[in-house]
PDB file of C-alpha atoms and ligand atoms in Angstrom:
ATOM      1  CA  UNK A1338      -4.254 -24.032  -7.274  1.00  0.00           C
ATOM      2  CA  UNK A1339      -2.261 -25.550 -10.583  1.00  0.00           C
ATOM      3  CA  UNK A1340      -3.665 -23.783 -13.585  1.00  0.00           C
ATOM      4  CA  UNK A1341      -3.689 -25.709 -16.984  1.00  0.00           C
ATOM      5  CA  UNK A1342      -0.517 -24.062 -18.216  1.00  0.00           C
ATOM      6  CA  UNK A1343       0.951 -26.053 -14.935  1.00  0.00           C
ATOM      7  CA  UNK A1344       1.572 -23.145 -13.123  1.00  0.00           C
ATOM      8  CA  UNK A1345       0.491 -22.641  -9.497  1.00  0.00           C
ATOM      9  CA  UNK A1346      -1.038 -20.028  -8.198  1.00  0.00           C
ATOM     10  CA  UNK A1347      -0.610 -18.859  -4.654  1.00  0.00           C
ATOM     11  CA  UNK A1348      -3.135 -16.429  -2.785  1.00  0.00           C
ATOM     12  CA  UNK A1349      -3.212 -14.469  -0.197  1.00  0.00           C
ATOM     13  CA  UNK A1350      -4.243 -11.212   1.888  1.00  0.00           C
ATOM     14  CA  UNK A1351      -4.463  -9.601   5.109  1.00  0.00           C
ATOM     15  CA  UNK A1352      -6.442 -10.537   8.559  1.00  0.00           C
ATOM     16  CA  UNK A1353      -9.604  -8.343   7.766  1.00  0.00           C
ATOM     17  CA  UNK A1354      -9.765  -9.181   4.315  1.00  0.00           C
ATOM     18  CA  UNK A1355      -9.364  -5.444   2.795  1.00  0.00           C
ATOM     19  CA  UNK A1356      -6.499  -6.561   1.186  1.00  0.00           C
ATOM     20  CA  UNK A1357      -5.904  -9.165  -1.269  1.00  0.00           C
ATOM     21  CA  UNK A1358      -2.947 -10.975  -3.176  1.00  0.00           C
ATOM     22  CA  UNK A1359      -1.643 -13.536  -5.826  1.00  0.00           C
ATOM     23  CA  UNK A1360       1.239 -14.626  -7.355  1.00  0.00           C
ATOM     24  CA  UNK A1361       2.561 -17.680  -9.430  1.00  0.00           C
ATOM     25  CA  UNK A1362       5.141 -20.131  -8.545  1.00  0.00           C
ATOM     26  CA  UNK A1363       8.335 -20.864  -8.819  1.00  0.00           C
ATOM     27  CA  UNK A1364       9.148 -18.237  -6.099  1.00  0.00           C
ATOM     28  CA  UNK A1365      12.617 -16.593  -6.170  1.00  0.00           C
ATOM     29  CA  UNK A1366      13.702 -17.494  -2.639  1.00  0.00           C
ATOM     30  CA  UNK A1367      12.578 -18.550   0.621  1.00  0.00           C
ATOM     31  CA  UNK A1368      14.444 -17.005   3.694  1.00  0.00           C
ATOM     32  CA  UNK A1369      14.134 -16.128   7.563  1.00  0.00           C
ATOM     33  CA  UNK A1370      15.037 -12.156   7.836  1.00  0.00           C
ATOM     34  CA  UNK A1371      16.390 -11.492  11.290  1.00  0.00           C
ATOM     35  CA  UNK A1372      17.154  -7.793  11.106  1.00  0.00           C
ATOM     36  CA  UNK A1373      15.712  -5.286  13.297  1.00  0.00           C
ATOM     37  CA  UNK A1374      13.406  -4.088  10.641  1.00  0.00           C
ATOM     38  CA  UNK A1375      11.555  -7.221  10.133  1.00  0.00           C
ATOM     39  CA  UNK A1376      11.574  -7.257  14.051  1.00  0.00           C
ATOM     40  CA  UNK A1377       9.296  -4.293  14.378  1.00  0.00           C
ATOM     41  CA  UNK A1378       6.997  -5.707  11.442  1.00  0.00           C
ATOM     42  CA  UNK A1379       6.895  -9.275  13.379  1.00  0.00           C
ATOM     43  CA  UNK A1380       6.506  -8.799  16.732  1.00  0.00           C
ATOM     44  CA  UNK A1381       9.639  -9.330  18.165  1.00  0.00           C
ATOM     45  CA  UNK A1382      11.029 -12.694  15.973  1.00  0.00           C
ATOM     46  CA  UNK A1383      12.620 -12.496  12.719  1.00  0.00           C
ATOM     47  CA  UNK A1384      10.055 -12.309   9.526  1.00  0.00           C
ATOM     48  CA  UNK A1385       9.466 -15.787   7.541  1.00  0.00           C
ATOM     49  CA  UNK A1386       9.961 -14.897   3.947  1.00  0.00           C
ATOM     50  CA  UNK A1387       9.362 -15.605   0.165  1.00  0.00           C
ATOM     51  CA  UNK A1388      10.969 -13.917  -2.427  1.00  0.00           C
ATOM     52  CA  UNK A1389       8.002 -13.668  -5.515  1.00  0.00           C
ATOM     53  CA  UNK A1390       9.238 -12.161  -8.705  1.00  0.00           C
ATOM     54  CA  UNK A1391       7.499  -8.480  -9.244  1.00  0.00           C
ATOM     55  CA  UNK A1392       6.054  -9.618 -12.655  1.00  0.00           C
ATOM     56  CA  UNK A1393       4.443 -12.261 -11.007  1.00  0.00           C
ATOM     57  CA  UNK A1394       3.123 -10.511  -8.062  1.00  0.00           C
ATOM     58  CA  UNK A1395      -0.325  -8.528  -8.187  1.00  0.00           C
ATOM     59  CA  UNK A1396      -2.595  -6.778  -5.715  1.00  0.00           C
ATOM     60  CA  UNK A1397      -6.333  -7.760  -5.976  1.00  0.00           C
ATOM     61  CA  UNK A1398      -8.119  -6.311  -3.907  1.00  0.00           C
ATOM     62  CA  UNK A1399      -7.885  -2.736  -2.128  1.00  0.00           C
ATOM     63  CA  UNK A1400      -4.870  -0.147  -1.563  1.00  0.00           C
ATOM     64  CA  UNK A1401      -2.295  -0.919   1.461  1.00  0.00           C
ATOM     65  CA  UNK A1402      -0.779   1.290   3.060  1.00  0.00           C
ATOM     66  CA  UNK A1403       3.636   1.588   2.752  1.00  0.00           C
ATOM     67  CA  UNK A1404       5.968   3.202   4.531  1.00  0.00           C
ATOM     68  CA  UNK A1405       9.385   3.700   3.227  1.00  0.00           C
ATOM     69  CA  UNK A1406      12.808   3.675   5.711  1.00  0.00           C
ATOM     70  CA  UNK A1407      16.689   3.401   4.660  1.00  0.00           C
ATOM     71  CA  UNK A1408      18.368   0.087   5.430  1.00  0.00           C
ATOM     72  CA  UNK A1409      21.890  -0.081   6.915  1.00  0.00           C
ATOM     73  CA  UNK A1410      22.601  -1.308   3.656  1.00  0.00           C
ATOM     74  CA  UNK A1411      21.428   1.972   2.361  1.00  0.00           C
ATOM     75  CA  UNK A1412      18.782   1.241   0.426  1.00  0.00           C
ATOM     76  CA  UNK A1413      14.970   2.317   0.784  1.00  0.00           C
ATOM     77  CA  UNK A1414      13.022  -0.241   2.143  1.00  0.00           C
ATOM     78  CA  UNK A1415       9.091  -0.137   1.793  1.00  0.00           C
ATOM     79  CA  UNK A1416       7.090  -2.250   3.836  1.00  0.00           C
ATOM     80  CA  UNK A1417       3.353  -2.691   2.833  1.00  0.00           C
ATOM     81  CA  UNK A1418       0.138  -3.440   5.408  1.00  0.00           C
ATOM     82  CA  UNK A1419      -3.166  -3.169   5.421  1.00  0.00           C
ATOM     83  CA  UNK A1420      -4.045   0.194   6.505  1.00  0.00           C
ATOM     84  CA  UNK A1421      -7.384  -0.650   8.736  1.00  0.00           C
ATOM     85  CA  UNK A1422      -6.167  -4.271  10.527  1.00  0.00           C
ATOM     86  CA  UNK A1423      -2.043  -3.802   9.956  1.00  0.00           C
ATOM     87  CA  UNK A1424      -1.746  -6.734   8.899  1.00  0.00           C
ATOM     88  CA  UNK A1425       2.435  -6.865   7.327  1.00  0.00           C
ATOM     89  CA  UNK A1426       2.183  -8.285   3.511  1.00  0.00           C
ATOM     90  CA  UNK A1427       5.235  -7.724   1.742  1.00  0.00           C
ATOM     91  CA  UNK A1428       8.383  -5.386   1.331  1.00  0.00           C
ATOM     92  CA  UNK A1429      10.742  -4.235  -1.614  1.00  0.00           C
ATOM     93  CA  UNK A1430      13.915  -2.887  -1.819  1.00  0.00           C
ATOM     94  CA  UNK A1431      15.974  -0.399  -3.798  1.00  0.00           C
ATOM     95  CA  UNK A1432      18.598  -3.444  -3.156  1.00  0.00           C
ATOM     96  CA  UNK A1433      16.489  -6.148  -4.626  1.00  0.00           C
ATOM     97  CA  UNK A1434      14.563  -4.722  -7.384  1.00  0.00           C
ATOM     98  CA  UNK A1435      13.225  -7.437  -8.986  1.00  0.00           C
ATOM     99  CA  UNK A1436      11.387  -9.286  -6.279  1.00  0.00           C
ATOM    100  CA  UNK A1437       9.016  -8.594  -3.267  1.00  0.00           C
ATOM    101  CA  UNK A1438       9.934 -10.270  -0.236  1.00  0.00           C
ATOM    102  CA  UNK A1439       6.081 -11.600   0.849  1.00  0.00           C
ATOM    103  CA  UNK A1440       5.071 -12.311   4.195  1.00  0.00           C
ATOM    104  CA  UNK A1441       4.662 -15.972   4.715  1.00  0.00           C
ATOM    105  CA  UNK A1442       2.102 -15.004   7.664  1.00  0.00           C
ATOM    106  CA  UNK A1443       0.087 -13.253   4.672  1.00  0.00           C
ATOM    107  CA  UNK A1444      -0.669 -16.071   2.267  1.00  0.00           C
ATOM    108  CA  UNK A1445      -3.937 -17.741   2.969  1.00  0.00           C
ATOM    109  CA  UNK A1446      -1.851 -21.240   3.589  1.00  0.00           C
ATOM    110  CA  UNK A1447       1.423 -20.999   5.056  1.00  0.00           C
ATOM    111  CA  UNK A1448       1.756 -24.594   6.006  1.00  0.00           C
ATOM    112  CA  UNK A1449       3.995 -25.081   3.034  1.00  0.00           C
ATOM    113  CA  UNK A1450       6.817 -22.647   3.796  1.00  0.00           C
ATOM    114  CA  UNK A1451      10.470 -24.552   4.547  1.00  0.00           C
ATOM    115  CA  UNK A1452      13.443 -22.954   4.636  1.00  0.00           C
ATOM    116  CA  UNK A1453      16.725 -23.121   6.464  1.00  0.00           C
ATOM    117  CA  UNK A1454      18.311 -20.102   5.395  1.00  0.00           C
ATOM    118  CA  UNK A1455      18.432 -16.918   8.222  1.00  0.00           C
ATOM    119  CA  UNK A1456      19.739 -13.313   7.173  1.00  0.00           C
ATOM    120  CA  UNK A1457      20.491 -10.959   9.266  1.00  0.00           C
ATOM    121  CA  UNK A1458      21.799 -13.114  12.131  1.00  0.00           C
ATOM    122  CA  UNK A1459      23.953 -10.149  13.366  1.00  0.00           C
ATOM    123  CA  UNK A1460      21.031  -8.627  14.244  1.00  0.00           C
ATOM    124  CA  UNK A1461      18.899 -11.528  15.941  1.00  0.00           C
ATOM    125  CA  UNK A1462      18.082 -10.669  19.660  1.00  0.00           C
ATOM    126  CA  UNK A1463      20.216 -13.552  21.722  1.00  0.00           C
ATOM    127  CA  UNK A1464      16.734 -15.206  23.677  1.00  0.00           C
ATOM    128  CA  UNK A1465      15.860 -16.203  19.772  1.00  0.00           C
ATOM    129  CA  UNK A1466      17.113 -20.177  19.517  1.00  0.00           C
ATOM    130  CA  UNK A1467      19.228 -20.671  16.645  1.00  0.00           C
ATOM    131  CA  UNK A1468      19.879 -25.059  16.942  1.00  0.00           C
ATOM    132  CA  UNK A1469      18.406 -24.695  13.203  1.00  0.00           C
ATOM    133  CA  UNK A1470      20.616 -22.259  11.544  1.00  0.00           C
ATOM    134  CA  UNK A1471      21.987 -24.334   9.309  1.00  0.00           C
ATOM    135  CA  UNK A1472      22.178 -21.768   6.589  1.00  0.00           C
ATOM    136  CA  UNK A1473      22.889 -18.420   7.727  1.00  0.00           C
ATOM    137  CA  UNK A1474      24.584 -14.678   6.664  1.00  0.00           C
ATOM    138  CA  UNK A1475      24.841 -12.407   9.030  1.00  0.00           C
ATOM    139  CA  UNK A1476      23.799  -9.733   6.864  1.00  0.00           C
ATOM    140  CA  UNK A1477      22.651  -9.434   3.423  1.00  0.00           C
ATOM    141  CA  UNK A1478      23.718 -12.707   1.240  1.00  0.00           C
ATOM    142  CA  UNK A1479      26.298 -11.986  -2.125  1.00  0.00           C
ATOM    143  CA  UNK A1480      23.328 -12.392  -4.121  1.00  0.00           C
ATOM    144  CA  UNK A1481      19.291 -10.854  -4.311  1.00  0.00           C
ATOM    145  CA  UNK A1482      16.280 -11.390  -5.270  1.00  0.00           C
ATOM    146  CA  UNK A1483      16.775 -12.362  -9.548  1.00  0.00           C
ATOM    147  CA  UNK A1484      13.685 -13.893 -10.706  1.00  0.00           C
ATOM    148  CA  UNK A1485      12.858 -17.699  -9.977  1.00  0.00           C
ATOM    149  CA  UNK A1486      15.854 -18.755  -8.765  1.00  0.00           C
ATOM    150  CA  UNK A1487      16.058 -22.506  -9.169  1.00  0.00           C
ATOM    151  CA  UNK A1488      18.158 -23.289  -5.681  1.00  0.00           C
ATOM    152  CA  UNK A1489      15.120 -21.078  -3.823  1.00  0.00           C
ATOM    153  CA  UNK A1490      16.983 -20.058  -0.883  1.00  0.00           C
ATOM    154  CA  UNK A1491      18.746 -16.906   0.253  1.00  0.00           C
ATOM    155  CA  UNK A1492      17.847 -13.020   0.037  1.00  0.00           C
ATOM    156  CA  UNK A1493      15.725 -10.823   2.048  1.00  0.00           C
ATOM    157  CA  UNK A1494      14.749  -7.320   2.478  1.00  0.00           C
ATOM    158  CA  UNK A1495      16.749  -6.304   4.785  1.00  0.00           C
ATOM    159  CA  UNK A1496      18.425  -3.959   2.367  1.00  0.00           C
TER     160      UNK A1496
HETATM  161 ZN1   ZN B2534      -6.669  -5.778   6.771  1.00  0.00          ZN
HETATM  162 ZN1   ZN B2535      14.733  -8.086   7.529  1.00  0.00          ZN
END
C-alpha cells in the first residue's frame, strides 16, 4: 500500500491472526540467515530475512511472546512469536540495534522478497543446496543493520 507521502507500507502478522504488524519501506536489508538459531525458528532451513528499521517497525495488534538466547557472537538475541499459534515474526539483536530482522514468512505477501545474500553459511547443514550463493559470509557480515540502507543486502540476526 503507497501512502500519499509515497511511502509504502508493508503488513503483516502471524498464522492465527493474534498478532499483527507494519512497517514502511525502504527496508534496511534483505538476507538468508543460515545459523543454527534461525534453524530451530524455521524448521530445519535457514530463515528468509528483512532488515526493517526499529523506528519504522510497530506492533498492532496483541502481545508476542520473546525469548532471549546469547549468540556465538555474544550478543542477546530475542526472537518474537505468537504465543497461542508460534508463529516466528521477527528478532533483534544487542549486535544490530537499530533494526529488527522480520520474518519474510510473517508478512501477509511474501511474494516480493529477493535476495542473494546468505549469512551464516558456516553453519548451514550440508543436504541444504547452495548453486545460488552468490553472495555469502560465513558468519556475521563487517557491517549491521543501520537504517535504510540503500544497497539492501547483507546483515542478519545471527548475532
Ligand atoms: Zn498466532
Ligand atoms: Zn540466523
Amino acid at each position: 500500500m503507497v501512502l500519499e507521502d509515497g511511502r509504502t507500507k508493508v503488513s503483516g502478522g502471524c498464522a492465527c491472526g493474534e498478532i499483527r504488524f507494519g512497517f514502511y519501506e525502504p527496508v534496511a536489508f534483505r538476507t538468508i540467515c543460515h545459523c543454527r538459531a534461525c534453524q530451530y525458528a524455521s524448521g530445519g532451513g535457514p530463515a528468509y530475512l528483512v532488515g526493517v528499521p526499529r523506528d519504522q517497525f510497530r506492533v498492532t495488534r496483541g502481545h508476542p511472546g520473546e525469548f532471549a538466547t546469547l549468540s556465538e557472537a555474544g550478543n542477546l538475541v530475542t526472537r518474537v512469536f505468537c504465543a497461542t499459534c508460534g508463529s516466528p515474526l521477527y528478532s533483534y539483536s544487542e549486535g544490530m540495534p537499530d533494526a529488527y530482522a522480520v520474518k519474510v514468512g510473517a508478512l501477509d505477501d511474501p511474494s516480493s522478497f529477493k535476495t542473494r545474500t546468505h549469512i551464516w553459511t558456516s553453519e548451514a547443514q550440508p543436504w541444504h543446496p547452495k548453486g545460488l550463493w552468490s553472495v555469502k559470509f560465513r558468519r556475521n557480515p563487517p557491517f549491521s543493520g543501520r537504517a535504510a540502507r540503500s544497497t539492501g543486502d547483507g546483515s542478519g540476526d545471527g548475532g
